[in-house]
Amino acid sequence: MTPQDPPYSPAPGDTLLFENDRVRVWSMTLEEGQEVGYHQHHHDHVVLWPVAGDSQGQELGTDEWGIVQKARPGFVLYRTVGHSEPLTPHRIRNVGASGNTHYIIELLEPSPSAEARPWTFNDRGEFKPGTDA
């Protein structure tokens, strides 16, 4: 099975909060120790952590939880996915001491980039990307 084959969900969150022809806004709530299964990002997107939270991610095909994130309130990540193909499926787990919710804002208009680009983020947290940079 390749990363683009089903059954990987294209939903980057657990609850769709808003959608129009330009953006889709999701929330993802993770209780302490909770893990979410593999999903894929198909659109450029912003991830906003309004509260502190520590999480790890694992990309499909790797043995390690190589994505590491330590968010403080207001931590923002941005990822250009590009329009060639979706990102490698990944899963996420909450490794913090409490539950938290973060928000994913998908930009539905075609990406200006053909290829994925590295994550960018602000100074309100730490982030170590996995192999899909």
Tab-separated table of N, CA and C in Angstrom:
chain	number	residue	atom	x	y	z
A	1	MET	N	0.846	-1.180	0.000
A	1	MET	CA	0.000	0.000	0.000
A	1	MET	C	0.892	1.245	0.000
A	2	THR	N	0.585	2.226	-0.801
A	2	THR	CA	1.345	3.470	-0.842
A	2	THR	C	0.701	4.491	0.073
A	3	PRO	N	1.427	5.569	0.436
A	3	PRO	CA	0.846	6.578	1.318
A	3	PRO	C	-0.418	7.221	0.754
A	4	GLN	N	-0.625	7.210	-0.566
A	4	GLN	CA	-1.788	7.869	-1.142
A	4	GLN	C	-3.012	6.951	-1.199
A	5	ASP	N	-2.849	5.661	-0.917
A	5	ASP	CA	-3.973	4.737	-0.952
A	5	ASP	C	-4.851	4.926	0.278
A	6	PRO	N	-6.168	4.636	0.137
A	6	PRO	CA	-7.034	4.640	1.319
A	6	PRO	C	-6.503	3.602	2.288
A	7	PRO	N	-6.819	3.580	3.489
A	7	PRO	CA	-7.932	4.208	4.174
A	7	PRO	C	-7.542	5.423	5.010
A	8	TYR	N	-6.566	6.187	4.626
A	8	TYR	CA	-6.113	7.298	5.441
A	8	TYR	C	-7.058	8.479	5.304
A	9	SER	N	-7.565	8.909	6.406
A	9	SER	CA	-8.560	9.975	6.422
A	9	SER	C	-7.967	11.287	5.917
A	10	PRO	N	-8.725	12.034	5.098
A	10	PRO	CA	-8.298	13.370	4.705
A	10	PRO	C	-8.710	14.424	5.738
A	11	ALA	N	-9.371	13.991	6.818
A	11	ALA	CA	-9.801	14.918	7.873
A	11	ALA	C	-8.661	15.117	8.865
A	12	PRO	N	-8.106	16.328	8.966
A	12	PRO	CA	-6.997	16.559	9.876
A	12	PRO	C	-7.425	16.840	11.316
A	13	GLY	N	-8.701	16.783	11.596
A	13	GLY	CA	-9.204	17.003	12.944
A	13	GLY	C	-10.359	16.075	13.232
A	14	ASP	N	-10.898	16.149	14.451
A	14	ASP	CA	-12.020	15.283	14.792
A	14	ASP	C	-13.377	15.968	14.641
A	15	THR	N	-13.390	17.311	14.586
A	15	THR	CA	-14.643	18.043	14.451
A	15	THR	C	-14.481	19.164	13.427
A	16	LEU	N	-15.332	19.165	12.415
A	16	LEU	CA	-15.346	20.247	11.440
A	16	LEU	C	-16.149	21.402	12.032
A	17	LEU	N	-15.499	22.553	12.224
A	17	LEU	CA	-16.142	23.705	12.849
A	17	LEU	C	-16.720	24.687	11.844
A	18	PHE	N	-16.086	24.785	10.663
A	18	PHE	CA	-16.503	25.779	9.675
A	18	PHE	C	-15.949	25.379	8.322
A	19	GLU	N	-16.725	25.681	7.276
A	19	GLU	CA	-16.244	25.433	5.925
A	19	GLU	C	-16.925	26.399	4.962
A	20	ASN	N	-16.130	26.954	4.050
A	20	ASN	CA	-16.675	27.684	2.910
A	20	ASN	C	-15.832	27.315	1.701
A	21	ASP	N	-15.896	28.085	0.636
A	21	ASP	CA	-15.154	27.717	-0.563
A	21	ASP	C	-13.662	28.013	-0.470
A	22	ARG	N	-13.199	28.673	0.600
A	22	ARG	CA	-11.780	29.037	0.724
A	22	ARG	C	-11.058	28.377	1.887
A	23	VAL	N	-11.769	28.120	2.996
A	23	VAL	CA	-11.126	27.542	4.178
A	23	VAL	C	-12.008	26.470	4.803
A	24	ARG	N	-11.348	25.591	5.533
A	24	ARG	CA	-12.030	24.589	6.344
A	24	ARG	C	-11.336	24.627	7.707
A	25	VAL	N	-12.106	24.723	8.783
A	25	VAL	CA	-11.542	24.829	10.127
A	25	VAL	C	-11.956	23.602	10.944
A	26	TRP	N	-10.947	22.931	11.477
A	26	TRP	CA	-11.147	21.723	12.273
A	26	TRP	C	-10.647	21.946	13.695
A	27	SER	N	-11.187	21.196	14.634
A	27	SER	CA	-10.580	21.102	15.960
A	27	SER	C	-10.155	19.648	16.159
A	28	MET	N	-9.111	19.485	16.969
A	28	MET	CA	-8.686	18.146	17.379
A	28	MET	C	-8.474	18.190	18.881
A	29	THR	N	-9.280	17.436	19.586
A	29	THR	CA	-9.177	17.349	21.034
A	29	THR	C	-8.556	16.013	21.390
A	30	LEU	N	-7.502	16.075	22.183
A	30	LEU	CA	-6.800	14.870	22.621
A	30	LEU	C	-6.723	14.867	24.143
A	31	GLU	N	-7.288	13.856	24.742
A	31	GLU	CA	-7.175	13.701	26.187
A	31	GLU	C	-5.764	13.210	26.522
A	32	GLU	N	-5.393	13.295	27.766
A	32	GLU	CA	-4.069	12.838	28.190
A	32	GLU	C	-3.848	11.399	27.719
A	33	GLY	N	-2.770	11.161	26.968
A	33	GLY	CA	-2.420	9.835	26.480
A	33	GLY	C	-3.189	9.375	25.245
A	34	GLN	N	-4.143	10.165	24.773
A	34	GLN	CA	-4.947	9.749	23.619
A	34	GLN	C	-4.159	9.842	22.324
A	35	GLU	N	-4.450	8.907	21.436
A	35	GLU	CA	-3.807	8.833	20.128
A	35	GLU	C	-4.879	8.885	19.040
A	36	VAL	N	-4.570	9.568	17.939
A	36	VAL	CA	-5.456	9.629	16.777
A	36	VAL	C	-4.793	8.849	15.651
A	37	GLY	N	-5.572	8.083	14.916
A	37	GLY	CA	-5.042	7.243	13.845
A	37	GLY	C	-4.488	8.034	12.675
A	38	TYR	N	-3.938	7.310	11.728
A	38	TYR	CA	-3.300	7.920	10.566
A	38	TYR	C	-4.283	8.756	9.751
A	39	HIS	N	-3.823	9.911	9.331
A	39	HIS	CA	-4.579	10.799	8.448
A	39	HIS	C	-3.593	11.528	7.547
A	40	GLN	N	-4.117	12.157	6.492
A	40	GLN	CA	-3.274	12.874	5.541
A	40	GLN	C	-3.741	14.305	5.394
A	41	HIS	N	-2.780	15.176	5.144
A	41	HIS	CA	-3.095	16.575	4.822
A	41	HIS	C	-3.014	16.744	3.306
A	42	HIS	N	-4.104	17.244	2.731
A	42	HIS	CA	-4.198	17.464	1.293
A	42	HIS	C	-4.083	18.936	0.917
A	43	HIS	N	-4.128	19.825	1.907
A	43	HIS	CA	-4.133	21.274	1.650
A	43	HIS	C	-3.091	21.972	2.525
A	44	ASP	N	-2.566	23.100	2.021
A	44	ASP	CA	-1.751	23.960	2.868
A	44	ASP	C	-2.585	24.276	4.109
A	45	HIS	N	-1.934	24.382	5.265
A	45	HIS	CA	-2.722	24.563	6.485
A	45	HIS	C	-1.933	25.246	7.599
A	46	VAL	N	-2.698	25.810	8.519
A	46	VAL	CA	-2.196	26.450	9.729
A	46	VAL	C	-2.697	25.621	10.911
A	47	VAL	N	-1.835	25.382	11.895
A	47	VAL	CA	-2.231	24.687	13.115
A	47	VAL	C	-2.021	25.668	14.268
A	48	LEU	N	-3.057	25.888	15.052
A	48	LEU	CA	-3.026	26.845	16.169
A	48	LEU	C	-3.287	26.122	17.474
A	49	TRP	N	-2.364	26.311	18.409
A	49	TRP	CA	-2.506	25.756	19.760
A	49	TRP	C	-2.832	26.904	20.714
A	50	PRO	N	-4.102	27.092	21.115
A	50	PRO	CA	-4.438	28.173	22.031
A	50	PRO	C	-4.026	27.882	23.474
A	51	VAL	N	-3.771	26.604	23.781
A	51	VAL	CA	-3.332	26.191	25.114
A	51	VAL	C	-2.048	25.385	24.974
A	52	ALA	N	-1.357	25.201	26.074
A	52	ALA	CA	-0.132	24.408	26.057
A	52	ALA	C	-0.456	22.941	25.787
A	53	GLY	N	0.480	22.270	25.132
A	53	GLY	CA	0.296	20.849	24.887
A	53	GLY	C	1.551	20.230	24.297
A	54	ASP	N	1.831	19.023	24.716
A	54	ASP	CA	2.966	18.271	24.195
A	54	ASP	C	2.431	17.082	23.411
A	55	SER	N	2.945	16.901	22.207
A	55	SER	CA	2.484	15.791	21.395
A	55	SER	C	3.641	15.204	20.602
A	56	GLN	N	3.399	14.019	20.095
A	56	GLN	CA	4.336	13.348	19.218
A	56	GLN	C	3.562	12.843	18.008
A	57	GLY	N	4.246	12.770	16.880
A	57	GLY	CA	3.640	12.236	15.673
A	57	GLY	C	4.511	11.147	15.083
A	58	GLN	N	3.861	10.236	14.363
A	58	GLN	CA	4.570	9.154	13.695
A	58	GLN	C	4.110	9.102	12.248
A	59	GLU	N	5.056	9.173	11.329
A	59	GLU	CA	4.733	9.063	9.911
A	59	GLU	C	4.654	7.601	9.513
A	60	LEU	N	3.747	7.303	8.604
A	60	LEU	CA	3.583	5.953	8.094
A	60	LEU	C	4.917	5.459	7.544
A	61	GLY	N	5.282	4.236	7.893
A	61	GLY	CA	6.514	3.646	7.392
A	61	GLY	C	7.716	3.861	8.284
A	62	THR	N	7.551	4.595	9.382
A	62	THR	CA	8.652	4.778	10.329
A	62	THR	C	8.318	4.058	11.631
A	63	ASP	N	9.341	3.630	12.336
A	63	ASP	CA	9.143	2.944	13.608
A	63	ASP	C	9.106	3.907	14.791
A	64	GLU	N	9.562	5.133	14.577
A	64	GLU	CA	9.689	6.089	15.669
A	64	GLU	C	8.601	7.158	15.631
A	65	TRP	N	8.306	7.694	16.780
A	65	TRP	CA	7.434	8.857	16.901
A	65	TRP	C	8.353	10.074	16.780
A	66	GLY	N	8.807	10.336	15.552
A	66	GLY	CA	9.855	11.319	15.303
A	66	GLY	C	9.412	12.763	15.243
A	67	ILE	N	8.107	13.008	15.172
A	67	ILE	CA	7.606	14.390	15.191
A	67	ILE	C	7.382	14.746	16.654
A	68	VAL	N	8.023	15.805	17.112
A	68	VAL	CA	7.925	16.203	18.516
A	68	VAL	C	7.507	17.662	18.587
A	69	GLN	N	6.500	17.932	19.407
A	69	GLN	CA	5.989	19.297	19.539
A	69	GLN	C	5.737	19.631	20.995
A	70	LYS	N	6.214	20.789	21.404
A	70	LYS	CA	5.974	21.310	22.747
A	70	LYS	C	5.399	22.705	22.563
A	71	ALA	N	4.084	22.802	22.669
A	71	ALA	CA	3.392	24.059	22.401
A	71	ALA	C	3.124	24.827	23.690
A	72	ARG	N	3.341	26.123	23.609
A	72	ARG	CA	2.861	27.049	24.632
A	72	ARG	C	1.645	27.752	24.034
A	73	PRO	N	0.823	28.417	24.850
A	73	PRO	CA	-0.350	29.098	24.295
A	73	PRO	C	0.031	30.030	23.148
A	74	GLY	N	-0.685	29.911	22.045
A	74	GLY	CA	-0.429	30.745	20.875
A	74	GLY	C	0.575	30.169	19.901
A	75	PHE	N	0.978	28.914	20.088
A	75	PHE	CA	1.916	28.289	19.162
A	75	PHE	C	1.223	28.077	17.814
A	76	VAL	N	1.908	28.468	16.719
A	76	VAL	CA	1.356	28.352	15.377
A	76	VAL	C	2.358	27.641	14.476
A	77	LEU	N	1.862	26.647	13.749
A	77	LEU	CA	2.625	25.940	12.724
A	77	LEU	C	1.982	26.236	11.377
A	78	TYR	N	2.797	26.294	10.318
A	78	TYR	CA	2.262	26.436	8.966
A	78	TYR	C	2.966	25.433	8.068
A	79	ARG	N	2.179	24.803	7.195
A	79	ARG	CA	2.771	23.830	6.266
A	79	ARG	C	2.217	24.029	4.864
A	80	THR	N	3.124	24.204	3.918
A	80	THR	CA	2.759	24.187	2.508
A	80	THR	C	2.789	22.736	2.065
A	81	VAL	N	1.638	22.205	1.708
A	81	VAL	CA	1.528	20.825	1.258
A	81	VAL	C	1.856	20.737	-0.230
A	82	GLY	N	1.513	21.795	-0.962
A	82	GLY	CA	1.703	21.777	-2.403
A	82	GLY	C	0.517	21.111	-3.083
A	83	HIS	N	0.541	21.089	-4.410
A	83	HIS	CA	-0.592	20.501	-5.115
A	83	HIS	C	-0.236	19.231	-5.882
A	84	SER	N	0.975	18.717	-5.708
A	84	SER	CA	1.372	17.484	-6.405
A	84	SER	C	0.777	16.230	-5.763
A	85	GLU	N	0.823	16.157	-4.436
A	85	GLU	CA	0.305	14.992	-3.715
A	85	GLU	C	0.141	15.348	-2.243
A	86	PRO	N	-0.694	14.593	-1.511
A	86	PRO	CA	-0.842	14.876	-0.085
A	86	PRO	C	0.416	14.489	0.685
A	87	LEU	N	0.506	14.955	1.914
A	87	LEU	CA	1.629	14.574	2.770
A	87	LEU	C	1.528	13.098	3.135
A	88	THR	N	2.642	12.528	3.535
A	88	THR	CA	2.668	11.155	4.021
A	88	THR	C	1.712	11.045	5.213
A	89	PRO	N	0.895	9.998	5.266
A	89	PRO	CA	0.005	9.843	6.426
A	89	PRO	C	0.801	9.838	7.730
A	90	HIS	N	0.206	10.411	8.756
A	90	HIS	CA	0.825	10.407	10.074
A	90	HIS	C	-0.262	10.294	11.130
A	91	ARG	N	0.154	9.950	12.321
A	91	ARG	CA	-0.754	9.924	13.463
A	91	ARG	C	-0.148	10.765	14.565
A	92	ILE	N	-0.965	11.132	15.537
A	92	ILE	CA	-0.520	12.022	16.606
A	92	ILE	C	-1.016	11.475	17.945
A	93	ARG	N	-0.216	11.713	18.988
A	93	ARG	CA	-0.639	11.339	20.339
A	93	ARG	C	-0.270	12.450	21.310
A	94	ASN	N	-1.107	12.593	22.327
A	94	ASN	CA	-0.892	13.578	23.380
A	94	ASN	C	0.010	12.950	24.433
A	95	VAL	N	1.173	13.536	24.645
A	95	VAL	CA	2.094	13.040	25.670
A	95	VAL	C	2.194	14.031	26.830
A	96	GLY	N	1.290	15.002	26.862
A	96	GLY	CA	1.268	15.992	27.934
A	96	GLY	C	0.534	15.482	29.161
A	97	ALA	N	0.543	16.301	30.200
A	97	ALA	CA	-0.055	15.934	31.482
A	97	ALA	C	-1.551	16.210	31.549
A	98	SER	N	-2.131	16.791	30.486
A	98	SER	CA	-3.569	17.066	30.483
A	98	SER	C	-4.089	17.059	29.049
A	99	GLY	N	-5.397	17.052	28.925
A	99	GLY	CA	-6.011	17.117	27.616
A	99	GLY	C	-5.848	18.495	27.003
A	100	ASN	N	-6.012	18.576	25.688
A	100	ASN	CA	-5.902	19.871	25.007
A	100	ASN	C	-6.633	19.820	23.677
A	101	THR	N	-6.888	20.976	23.151
A	101	THR	CA	-7.502	21.108	21.829
A	101	THR	C	-6.652	22.045	20.997
A	102	HIS	N	-6.400	21.662	19.748
A	102	HIS	CA	-5.752	22.562	18.803
A	102	HIS	C	-6.632	22.656	17.564
A	103	TYR	N	-6.360	23.649	16.736
A	103	TYR	CA	-7.197	23.937	15.574
A	103	TYR	C	-6.364	23.866	14.300
A	104	ILE	N	-6.960	23.320	13.251
A	104	ILE	CA	-6.306	23.177	11.961
A	104	ILE	C	-7.127	23.950	10.941
A	105	ILE	N	-6.521	24.919	10.275
A	105	ILE	CA	-7.191	25.727	9.271
A	105	ILE	C	-6.617	25.340	7.918
A	106	GLU	N	-7.431	24.677	7.100
A	106	GLU	CA	-7.005	24.262	5.762
A	106	GLU	C	-7.320	25.368	4.763
A	107	LEU	N	-6.366	25.677	3.900
A	107	LEU	CA	-6.540	26.665	2.843
A	107	LEU	C	-6.920	25.903	1.579
A	108	LEU	N	-8.167	26.027	1.151
A	108	LEU	CA	-8.699	25.176	0.092
A	108	LEU	C	-8.335	25.620	-1.316
A	109	GLU	N	-7.904	26.841	-1.474
A	109	GLU	CA	-7.492	27.289	-2.808
A	109	GLU	C	-6.204	26.561	-3.185
A	110	PRO	N	-5.972	26.341	-4.460
A	110	PRO	CA	-4.760	25.619	-4.869
A	110	PRO	C	-3.488	26.265	-4.305
A	111	SER	N	-2.603	25.418	-3.848
A	111	SER	CA	-1.337	25.896	-3.306
A	111	SER	C	-0.519	26.589	-4.393
A	112	PRO	N	0.200	27.657	-4.052
A	112	PRO	CA	1.084	28.276	-5.036
A	112	PRO	C	2.322	27.427	-5.323
A	113	SER	N	2.535	26.384	-4.529
A	113	SER	CA	3.699	25.521	-4.688
A	113	SER	C	3.269	24.150	-5.218
A	114	ALA	N	4.040	23.596	-6.115
A	114	ALA	CA	3.761	22.240	-6.589
A	114	ALA	C	4.133	21.213	-5.526
A	115	GLU	N	5.206	21.465	-4.807
A	115	GLU	CA	5.742	20.506	-3.842
A	115	GLU	C	5.550	20.984	-2.413
A	116	ALA	N	5.606	20.024	-1.480
A	116	ALA	CA	5.565	20.350	-0.057
A	116	ALA	C	6.814	21.131	0.328
A	117	ARG	N	6.668	22.005	1.286
A	117	ARG	CA	7.787	22.782	1.825
A	117	ARG	C	7.896	22.527	3.324
A	118	PRO	N	9.043	22.826	3.911
A	118	PRO	CA	9.216	22.566	5.346
A	118	PRO	C	8.235	23.360	6.208
A	119	TRP	N	7.981	22.827	7.387
A	119	TRP	CA	7.165	23.517	8.386
A	119	TRP	C	7.794	24.852	8.756
A	120	THR	N	6.974	25.836	9.025
A	120	THR	CA	7.424	27.075	9.658
A	120	THR	C	6.567	27.267	10.902
A	121	PHE	N	7.114	27.972	11.898
A	121	PHE	CA	6.380	28.142	13.150
A	121	PHE	C	6.907	29.341	13.902
A	122	ASN	N	6.105	29.800	14.863
A	122	ASN	CA	6.500	30.955	15.660
A	122	ASN	C	7.337	30.514	16.867
A	123	ASP	N	7.648	31.469	17.741
A	123	ASP	CA	8.548	31.199	18.861
A	123	ASP	C	7.816	30.828	20.155
A	124	ARG	N	6.587	30.365	20.046
A	124	ARG	CA	5.809	30.009	21.239
A	124	ARG	C	5.753	28.502	21.455
A	125	GLY	N	6.812	27.853	21.078
A	125	GLY	CA	6.898	26.417	21.260
A	125	GLY	C	8.098	25.859	20.549
A	126	GLU	N	8.222	24.559	20.627
A	126	GLU	CA	9.301	23.844	19.947
A	126	GLU	C	8.686	22.821	19.016
A	127	PHE	N	9.359	22.591	17.891
A	127	PHE	CA	8.847	21.631	16.914
A	127	PHE	C	9.989	20.953	16.214
A	128	LYS	N	9.934	19.635	16.169
A	128	LYS	CA	10.906	18.835	15.419
A	128	LYS	C	10.110	18.016	14.412
A	129	PRO	N	10.248	18.319	13.110
A	129	PRO	CA	9.490	17.562	12.106
A	129	PRO	C	10.037	16.153	11.945
A	130	GLY	N	9.225	15.308	11.357
A	130	GLY	CA	9.657	13.943	11.056
A	130	GLY	C	10.398	13.904	9.735
A	131	THR	N	10.396	12.773	9.099
A	131	THR	CA	11.135	12.583	7.861
A	131	THR	C	10.492	13.304	6.675
A	132	ASP	N	9.187	13.623	6.762
A	132	ASP	CA	8.469	14.313	5.673
A	132	ASP	C	8.660	15.820	5.799
A	133	ALA	N	9.617	16.224	6.614
A	133	ALA	CA	9.977	17.628	6.878
A	133	ALA	C	8.832	18.559	6.616
